[in-house]
Amino acid sequence: MDQTACIDLPAFPLQFLLRKHPDWRLYPAAVVEADTPQGTILWINEKARIAGIRTGMRYAAGLSLAGGLRAAIVTENDIADEVAQLTELLRRFTPFVEPGKDEPGVFWLDAKGLLRLFGSLSEWASSLHAEIVRAGFVASLAVGFDRFALYAVAKGRRKGDSPLFRSK
């Protein structure tokens, strides 16, 4: 049976935005669907949540709760470019990388045949996770045999551990 890994980068559009504007990490920050007062807030960081901002609110409502709210649009092209760059980064660890088709920030990796290079799957996974963190991302990683179970474990690991919050 082939071993597989699932990587989850939660709130991927927000992570992209905060990598693009690292100084925004100090403030309430959000991804909005439109840069207008009526634009919907899609993703928020912990500082925004503490200020009372929630996903689904209008941008103007968020600003009324936190005057220092930083917000911007993240386009589909931004996401596609970031996924492509991450795919290349992950290919340093295995030639078989499959980005999640319907969920940006989820990646599937083939973990077979790597023991000679890394010594153990645990060392491979640790090195892989360290590289993702070094690139500036919050991520969780699960290695095993069943894709559904790995997806559930990778998604579940971030609960309460991440300063990022997901929209609907």
PDB file of C-alpha atoms in Angstrom:
ATOM      1  CA  MET A   1       0.000   0.000   0.000  1.00  0.00           C
ATOM      2  CA  ASP A   2       1.323   3.450  -0.919  1.00  0.00           C
ATOM      3  CA  GLN A   3       1.946   6.057   1.726  1.00  0.00           C
ATOM      4  CA  THR A   4       0.551   9.506   1.141  1.00  0.00           C
ATOM      5  CA  ALA A   5       0.807  12.837   2.888  1.00  0.00           C
ATOM      6  CA  CYS A   6      -1.796  15.575   3.180  1.00  0.00           C
ATOM      7  CA  ILE A   7      -0.745  19.148   3.901  1.00  0.00           C
ATOM      8  CA  ASP A   8      -3.263  21.769   4.966  1.00  0.00           C
ATOM      9  CA  LEU A   9      -2.431  25.472   4.933  1.00  0.00           C
ATOM     10  CA  PRO A  10      -5.509  26.887   6.687  1.00  0.00           C
ATOM     11  CA  ALA A  11      -7.032  30.180   5.586  1.00  0.00           C
ATOM     12  CA  PHE A  12      -4.778  30.101   2.537  1.00  0.00           C
ATOM     13  CA  PRO A  13      -5.960  33.446   1.069  1.00  0.00           C
ATOM     14  CA  LEU A  14      -5.284  35.158   4.408  1.00  0.00           C
ATOM     15  CA  GLN A  15      -1.864  33.545   4.662  1.00  0.00           C
ATOM     16  CA  PHE A  16      -1.106  34.830   1.159  1.00  0.00           C
ATOM     17  CA  LEU A  17      -2.205  38.342   2.141  1.00  0.00           C
ATOM     18  CA  LEU A  18      -0.128  38.358   5.344  1.00  0.00           C
ATOM     19  CA  ARG A  19       2.947  37.136   3.459  1.00  0.00           C
ATOM     20  CA  LYS A  20       2.436  39.956   0.946  1.00  0.00           C
ATOM     21  CA  HIS A  21       2.017  42.501   3.775  1.00  0.00           C
ATOM     22  CA  PRO A  22       4.019  41.120   6.739  1.00  0.00           C
ATOM     23  CA  ASP A  23       3.539  44.332   8.738  1.00  0.00           C
ATOM     24  CA  TRP A  24      -0.225  43.637   8.763  1.00  0.00           C
ATOM     25  CA  ARG A  25       0.355  40.766  11.204  1.00  0.00           C
ATOM     26  CA  LEU A  26       0.462  43.415  13.956  1.00  0.00           C
ATOM     27  CA  TYR A  27      -3.088  44.596  13.181  1.00  0.00           C
ATOM     28  CA  PRO A  28      -6.564  43.200  12.640  1.00  0.00           C
ATOM     29  CA  ALA A  29      -6.447  41.927   9.048  1.00  0.00           C
ATOM     30  CA  ALA A  30      -8.939  40.493   6.609  1.00  0.00           C
ATOM     31  CA  VAL A  31      -9.434  39.296   3.077  1.00  0.00           C
ATOM     32  CA  VAL A  32     -12.456  40.971   1.501  1.00  0.00           C
ATOM     33  CA  GLU A  33     -14.384  40.044  -1.638  1.00  0.00           C
ATOM     34  CA  ALA A  34     -14.487  43.696  -2.758  1.00  0.00           C
ATOM     35  CA  ASP A  35     -12.587  46.789  -1.632  1.00  0.00           C
ATOM     36  CA  THR A  36     -15.771  48.737  -0.954  1.00  0.00           C
ATOM     37  CA  PRO A  37     -17.659  49.509   2.257  1.00  0.00           C
ATOM     38  CA  GLN A  38     -20.192  46.809   1.363  1.00  0.00           C
ATOM     39  CA  GLY A  39     -17.532  44.204   0.508  1.00  0.00           C
ATOM     40  CA  THR A  40     -17.918  40.988   2.490  1.00  0.00           C
ATOM     41  CA  ILE A  41     -15.164  39.913   4.890  1.00  0.00           C
ATOM     42  CA  LEU A  42     -14.077  36.408   3.897  1.00  0.00           C
ATOM     43  CA  TRP A  43     -11.087  35.579   6.117  1.00  0.00           C
ATOM     44  CA  ILE A  44      -9.783  37.146   9.343  1.00  0.00           C
ATOM     45  CA  ASN A  45      -6.790  36.841  11.622  1.00  0.00           C
ATOM     46  CA  GLU A  46      -6.859  36.428  15.409  1.00  0.00           C
ATOM     47  CA  LYS A  47      -6.504  40.153  16.091  1.00  0.00           C
ATOM     48  CA  ALA A  48      -9.592  40.846  13.974  1.00  0.00           C
ATOM     49  CA  ARG A  49     -11.540  38.122  15.776  1.00  0.00           C
ATOM     50  CA  ILE A  50     -10.607  39.578  19.161  1.00  0.00           C
ATOM     51  CA  ALA A  51     -11.828  42.985  17.937  1.00  0.00           C
ATOM     52  CA  GLY A  52     -15.241  41.417  17.267  1.00  0.00           C
ATOM     53  CA  ILE A  53     -14.915  41.153  13.499  1.00  0.00           C
ATOM     54  CA  ARG A  54     -16.454  38.038  11.959  1.00  0.00           C
ATOM     55  CA  THR A  55     -16.464  36.530   8.494  1.00  0.00           C
ATOM     56  CA  GLY A  56     -19.576  37.484   6.576  1.00  0.00           C
ATOM     57  CA  MET A  57     -19.592  41.038   7.942  1.00  0.00           C
ATOM     58  CA  ARG A  58     -19.366  44.002   5.627  1.00  0.00           C
ATOM     59  CA  TYR A  59     -16.006  45.754   5.423  1.00  0.00           C
ATOM     60  CA  ALA A  60     -17.558  48.968   6.829  1.00  0.00           C
ATOM     61  CA  ALA A  61     -18.849  47.052   9.873  1.00  0.00           C
ATOM     62  CA  GLY A  62     -15.375  45.630  10.445  1.00  0.00           C
ATOM     63  CA  LEU A  63     -13.849  49.096  10.241  1.00  0.00           C
ATOM     64  CA  SER A  64     -16.376  50.364  12.789  1.00  0.00           C
ATOM     65  CA  LEU A  65     -15.132  47.706  15.234  1.00  0.00           C
ATOM     66  CA  ALA A  66     -11.428  48.143  14.488  1.00  0.00           C
ATOM     67  CA  GLY A  67     -10.386  51.393  12.847  1.00  0.00           C
ATOM     68  CA  GLY A  68      -6.951  49.936  12.135  1.00  0.00           C
ATOM     69  CA  LEU A  69      -8.368  47.000  10.144  1.00  0.00           C
ATOM     70  CA  ARG A  70      -6.127  46.131   7.205  1.00  0.00           C
ATOM     71  CA  ALA A  71      -7.957  44.491   4.313  1.00  0.00           C
ATOM     72  CA  ALA A  72      -7.455  43.644   0.659  1.00  0.00           C
ATOM     73  CA  ILE A  73      -8.766  41.438  -2.107  1.00  0.00           C
ATOM     74  CA  VAL A  74      -6.943  38.205  -2.944  1.00  0.00           C
ATOM     75  CA  THR A  75      -7.683  37.199  -6.535  1.00  0.00           C
ATOM     76  CA  GLU A  76      -7.979  33.751  -8.071  1.00  0.00           C
ATOM     77  CA  ASN A  77      -4.781  34.536 -10.012  1.00  0.00           C
ATOM     78  CA  ASP A  78      -2.969  35.383  -6.748  1.00  0.00           C
ATOM     79  CA  ILE A  79      -4.046  32.023  -5.333  1.00  0.00           C
ATOM     80  CA  ALA A  80      -3.100  30.107  -8.497  1.00  0.00           C
ATOM     81  CA  ASP A  81       0.364  31.710  -8.571  1.00  0.00           C
ATOM     82  CA  GLU A  82       0.952  30.941  -4.882  1.00  0.00           C
ATOM     83  CA  VAL A  83      -0.222  27.335  -5.316  1.00  0.00           C
ATOM     84  CA  ALA A  84       2.184  26.937  -8.256  1.00  0.00           C
ATOM     85  CA  GLN A  85       5.092  28.298  -6.199  1.00  0.00           C
ATOM     86  CA  LEU A  86       4.242  26.042  -3.272  1.00  0.00           C
ATOM     87  CA  THR A  87       3.949  23.041  -5.572  1.00  0.00           C
ATOM     88  CA  GLU A  88       7.514  23.671  -6.747  1.00  0.00           C
ATOM     89  CA  LEU A  89       8.706  24.002  -3.142  1.00  0.00           C
ATOM     90  CA  LEU A  90       7.032  20.701  -2.223  1.00  0.00           C
ATOM     91  CA  ARG A  91       8.618  18.951  -5.229  1.00  0.00           C
ATOM     92  CA  ARG A  92      11.945  19.252  -3.424  1.00  0.00           C
ATOM     93  CA  PHE A  93      10.586  16.517  -1.168  1.00  0.00           C
ATOM     94  CA  THR A  94       8.780  14.278  -3.674  1.00  0.00           C
ATOM     95  CA  PRO A  95       8.221  14.449  -7.420  1.00  0.00           C
ATOM     96  CA  PHE A  96       4.516  13.680  -7.026  1.00  0.00           C
ATOM     97  CA  VAL A  97       2.620  16.703  -5.670  1.00  0.00           C
ATOM     98  CA  GLU A  98      -1.092  17.192  -6.269  1.00  0.00           C
ATOM     99  CA  PRO A  99      -2.615  20.522  -5.247  1.00  0.00           C
ATOM    100  CA  GLY A 100      -6.209  20.226  -4.018  1.00  0.00           C
ATOM    101  CA  LYS A 101      -8.453  21.068  -6.954  1.00  0.00           C
ATOM    102  CA  ASP A 102     -11.342  22.515  -4.965  1.00  0.00           C
ATOM    103  CA  GLU A 103      -9.489  23.747  -1.903  1.00  0.00           C
ATOM    104  CA  PRO A 104      -6.426  25.970  -2.275  1.00  0.00           C
ATOM    105  CA  GLY A 105      -3.963  25.285   0.505  1.00  0.00           C
ATOM    106  CA  VAL A 106      -4.476  21.519   0.518  1.00  0.00           C
ATOM    107  CA  PHE A 107      -1.773  19.405  -1.109  1.00  0.00           C
ATOM    108  CA  TRP A 108      -1.364  15.664  -1.567  1.00  0.00           C
ATOM    109  CA  LEU A 109       2.145  14.189  -1.741  1.00  0.00           C
ATOM    110  CA  ASP A 110       3.341  10.711  -2.602  1.00  0.00           C
ATOM    111  CA  ALA A 111       5.539   9.560   0.269  1.00  0.00           C
ATOM    112  CA  LYS A 112       6.747   6.240  -1.153  1.00  0.00           C
ATOM    113  CA  GLY A 113      10.367   5.600  -2.026  1.00  0.00           C
ATOM    114  CA  LEU A 114      11.808   8.375   0.117  1.00  0.00           C
ATOM    115  CA  LEU A 115      13.272   6.386   3.002  1.00  0.00           C
ATOM    116  CA  ARG A 116      16.748   6.191   1.461  1.00  0.00           C
ATOM    117  CA  LEU A 117      16.871   9.963   1.147  1.00  0.00           C
ATOM    118  CA  PHE A 118      15.406  10.884   4.519  1.00  0.00           C
ATOM    119  CA  GLY A 119      15.928   7.820   6.741  1.00  0.00           C
ATOM    120  CA  SER A 120      12.322   7.612   7.899  1.00  0.00           C
ATOM    121  CA  LEU A 121       8.917   8.995   7.051  1.00  0.00           C
ATOM    122  CA  SER A 122       9.006  10.898  10.306  1.00  0.00           C
ATOM    123  CA  GLU A 123      12.236  12.676   9.282  1.00  0.00           C
ATOM    124  CA  TRP A 124      10.794  13.353   5.823  1.00  0.00           C
ATOM    125  CA  ALA A 125       7.598  14.829   7.310  1.00  0.00           C
ATOM    126  CA  SER A 126       9.557  16.916   9.831  1.00  0.00           C
ATOM    127  CA  SER A 127      11.848  18.305   7.131  1.00  0.00           C
ATOM    128  CA  LEU A 128       8.887  19.016   4.867  1.00  0.00           C
ATOM    129  CA  HIS A 129       6.935  20.798   7.607  1.00  0.00           C
ATOM    130  CA  ALA A 130      10.005  22.825   8.626  1.00  0.00           C
ATOM    131  CA  GLU A 131      10.469  23.998   5.026  1.00  0.00           C
ATOM    132  CA  ILE A 132       6.831  25.108   4.776  1.00  0.00           C
ATOM    133  CA  VAL A 133       7.137  27.037   8.051  1.00  0.00           C
ATOM    134  CA  ARG A 134      10.431  28.552   6.882  1.00  0.00           C
ATOM    135  CA  ALA A 135       8.579  29.774   3.775  1.00  0.00           C
ATOM    136  CA  GLY A 136       6.257  31.684   6.115  1.00  0.00           C
ATOM    137  CA  PHE A 137       3.184  29.466   6.285  1.00  0.00           C
ATOM    138  CA  VAL A 138       1.125  27.929   9.078  1.00  0.00           C
ATOM    139  CA  ALA A 139       0.522  24.293   8.111  1.00  0.00           C
ATOM    140  CA  SER A 140      -0.397  20.871   9.373  1.00  0.00           C
ATOM    141  CA  LEU A 141       0.748  17.604   7.862  1.00  0.00           C
ATOM    142  CA  ALA A 142      -0.441  14.022   8.152  1.00  0.00           C
ATOM    143  CA  VAL A 143       1.171  10.895   6.648  1.00  0.00           C
ATOM    144  CA  GLY A 144      -0.547   7.541   6.200  1.00  0.00           C
ATOM    145  CA  PHE A 145      -2.469   5.338   3.803  1.00  0.00           C
ATOM    146  CA  ASP A 146      -6.054   6.602   3.566  1.00  0.00           C
ATOM    147  CA  ARG A 147      -6.656   9.970   1.866  1.00  0.00           C
ATOM    148  CA  PHE A 148      -9.929  10.663   3.658  1.00  0.00           C
ATOM    149  CA  ALA A 149      -8.418   9.944   7.076  1.00  0.00           C
ATOM    150  CA  LEU A 150      -5.310  12.027   6.297  1.00  0.00           C
ATOM    151  CA  TYR A 151      -7.446  14.954   5.181  1.00  0.00           C
ATOM    152  CA  ALA A 152      -9.471  14.778   8.407  1.00  0.00           C
ATOM    153  CA  VAL A 153      -6.334  14.577  10.564  1.00  0.00           C
ATOM    154  CA  ALA A 154      -4.584  17.446   8.737  1.00  0.00           C
ATOM    155  CA  LYS A 155      -7.698  19.630   9.023  1.00  0.00           C
ATOM    156  CA  GLY A 156      -8.280  18.679  12.651  1.00  0.00           C
ATOM    157  CA  ARG A 157      -4.745  19.424  13.802  1.00  0.00           C
ATOM    158  CA  ARG A 158      -5.081  23.134  13.223  1.00  0.00           C
ATOM    159  CA  LYS A 159      -8.152  23.617  15.403  1.00  0.00           C
ATOM    160  CA  GLY A 160      -7.172  26.066  18.107  1.00  0.00           C
ATOM    161  CA  ASP A 161      -3.534  26.092  16.999  1.00  0.00           C
ATOM    162  CA  SER A 162      -3.773  28.651  14.231  1.00  0.00           C
ATOM    163  CA  PRO A 163      -4.139  32.429  14.516  1.00  0.00           C
ATOM    164  CA  LEU A 164      -6.142  32.240  11.274  1.00  0.00           C
ATOM    165  CA  PHE A 165      -9.872  31.804  10.863  1.00  0.00           C
ATOM    166  CA  ARG A 166     -11.757  30.405   7.958  1.00  0.00           C
ATOM    167  CA  SER A 167     -14.846  31.673   6.268  1.00  0.00           C
ATOM    168  CA  LYS A 168     -17.949  29.537   5.809  1.00  0.00           C
TER     169      LYS A 168
END
